[in-house]
mmCIF file of C-alpha atoms in Angstrom:
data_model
loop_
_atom_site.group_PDB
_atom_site.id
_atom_site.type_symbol
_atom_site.label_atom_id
_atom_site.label_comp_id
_atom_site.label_asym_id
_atom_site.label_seq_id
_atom_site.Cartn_x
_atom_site.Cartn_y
_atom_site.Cartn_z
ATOM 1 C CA UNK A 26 -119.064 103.393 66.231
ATOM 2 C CA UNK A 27 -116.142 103.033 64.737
ATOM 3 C CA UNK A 28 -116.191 105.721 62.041
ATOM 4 C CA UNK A 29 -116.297 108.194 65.211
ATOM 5 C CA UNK A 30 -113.445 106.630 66.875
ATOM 6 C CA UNK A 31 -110.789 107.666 64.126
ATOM 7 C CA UNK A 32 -110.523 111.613 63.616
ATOM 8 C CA UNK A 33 -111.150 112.533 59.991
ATOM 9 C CA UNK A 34 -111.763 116.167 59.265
ATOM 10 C CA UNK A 35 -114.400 116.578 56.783
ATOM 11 C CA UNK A 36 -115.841 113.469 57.259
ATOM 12 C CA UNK A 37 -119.717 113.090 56.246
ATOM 13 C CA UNK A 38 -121.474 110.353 57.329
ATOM 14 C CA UNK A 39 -124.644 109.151 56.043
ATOM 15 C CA UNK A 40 -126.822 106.577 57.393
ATOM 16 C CA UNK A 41 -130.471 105.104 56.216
ATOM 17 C CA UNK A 42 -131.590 101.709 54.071
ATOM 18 C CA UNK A 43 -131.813 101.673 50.514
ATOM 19 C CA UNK A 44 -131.863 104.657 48.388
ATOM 20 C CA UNK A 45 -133.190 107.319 51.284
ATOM 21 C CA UNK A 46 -130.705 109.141 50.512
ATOM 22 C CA UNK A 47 -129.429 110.175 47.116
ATOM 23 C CA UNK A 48 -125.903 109.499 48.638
ATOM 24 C CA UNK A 49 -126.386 105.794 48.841
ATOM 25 C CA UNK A 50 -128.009 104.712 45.915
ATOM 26 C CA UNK A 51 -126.663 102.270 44.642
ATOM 27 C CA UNK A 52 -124.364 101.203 47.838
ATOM 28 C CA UNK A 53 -126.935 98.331 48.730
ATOM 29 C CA UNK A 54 -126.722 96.774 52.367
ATOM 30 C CA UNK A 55 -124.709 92.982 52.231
ATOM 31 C CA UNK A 56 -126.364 90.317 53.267
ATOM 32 C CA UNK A 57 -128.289 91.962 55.792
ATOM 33 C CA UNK A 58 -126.050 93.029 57.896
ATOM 34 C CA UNK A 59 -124.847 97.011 59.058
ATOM 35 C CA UNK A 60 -123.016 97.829 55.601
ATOM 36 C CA UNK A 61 -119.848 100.983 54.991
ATOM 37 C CA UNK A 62 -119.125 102.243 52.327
ATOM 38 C CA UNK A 63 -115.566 104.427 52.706
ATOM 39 C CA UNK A 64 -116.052 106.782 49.718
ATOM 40 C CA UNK A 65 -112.291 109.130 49.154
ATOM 41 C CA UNK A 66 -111.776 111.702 46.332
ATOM 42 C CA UNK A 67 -115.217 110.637 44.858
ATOM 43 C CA UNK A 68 -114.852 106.839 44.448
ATOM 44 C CA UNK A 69 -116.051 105.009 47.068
ATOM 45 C CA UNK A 70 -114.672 101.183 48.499
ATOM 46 C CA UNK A 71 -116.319 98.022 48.415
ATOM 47 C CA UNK A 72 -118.580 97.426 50.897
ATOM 48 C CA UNK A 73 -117.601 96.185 54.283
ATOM 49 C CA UNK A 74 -119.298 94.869 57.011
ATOM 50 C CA UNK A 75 -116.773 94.515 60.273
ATOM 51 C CA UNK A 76 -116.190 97.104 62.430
ATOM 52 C CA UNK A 77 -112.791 95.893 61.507
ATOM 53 C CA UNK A 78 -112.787 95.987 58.241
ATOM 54 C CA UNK A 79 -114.418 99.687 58.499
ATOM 55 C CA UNK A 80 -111.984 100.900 60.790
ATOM 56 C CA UNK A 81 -109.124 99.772 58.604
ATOM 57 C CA UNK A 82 -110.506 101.517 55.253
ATOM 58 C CA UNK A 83 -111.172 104.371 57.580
ATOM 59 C CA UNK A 84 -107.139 104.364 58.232
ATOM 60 C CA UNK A 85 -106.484 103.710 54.313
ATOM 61 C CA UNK A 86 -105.339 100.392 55.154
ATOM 62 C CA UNK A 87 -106.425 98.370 51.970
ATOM 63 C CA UNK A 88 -107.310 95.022 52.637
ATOM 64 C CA UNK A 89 -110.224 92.374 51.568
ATOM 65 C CA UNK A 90 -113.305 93.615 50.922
ATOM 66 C CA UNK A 91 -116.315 91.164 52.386
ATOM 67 C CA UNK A 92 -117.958 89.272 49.276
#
């Protein structure tokens, strides 16, 4: 939920497991868990995998990346 809670015009979100999508091939989930990729100017983050850690790359805030 957090991707909705932060305005960003022209945001596109895409959601699905593996390679569904064209858009997320290659962007594999971590570990199991709910996985984000924040993807700006076409290069896209390391994966995170907090709502934390999504809402700050949502902001630009850099900060760790999950492993």
């Amino acid at each position: 939920q957090e991707v909705f809670h932060i305005y960003l015009p022209n945001k596109v979100v895409a959601c699905g497991v593996g390679s569904d999508l064209p858009l997320l091939k290659d962007r594999p989930q971590i570990g199991g868990l709910p996985t984000a990729y924040v993807c700006r100017n076409f290069t896209c983050s390391l994966a995170v995998t907090t709502p934390g850690k999504l809402a700050a790359k949502l902001r630009g805030e850099d900060g760790p990346e999950d492993p």
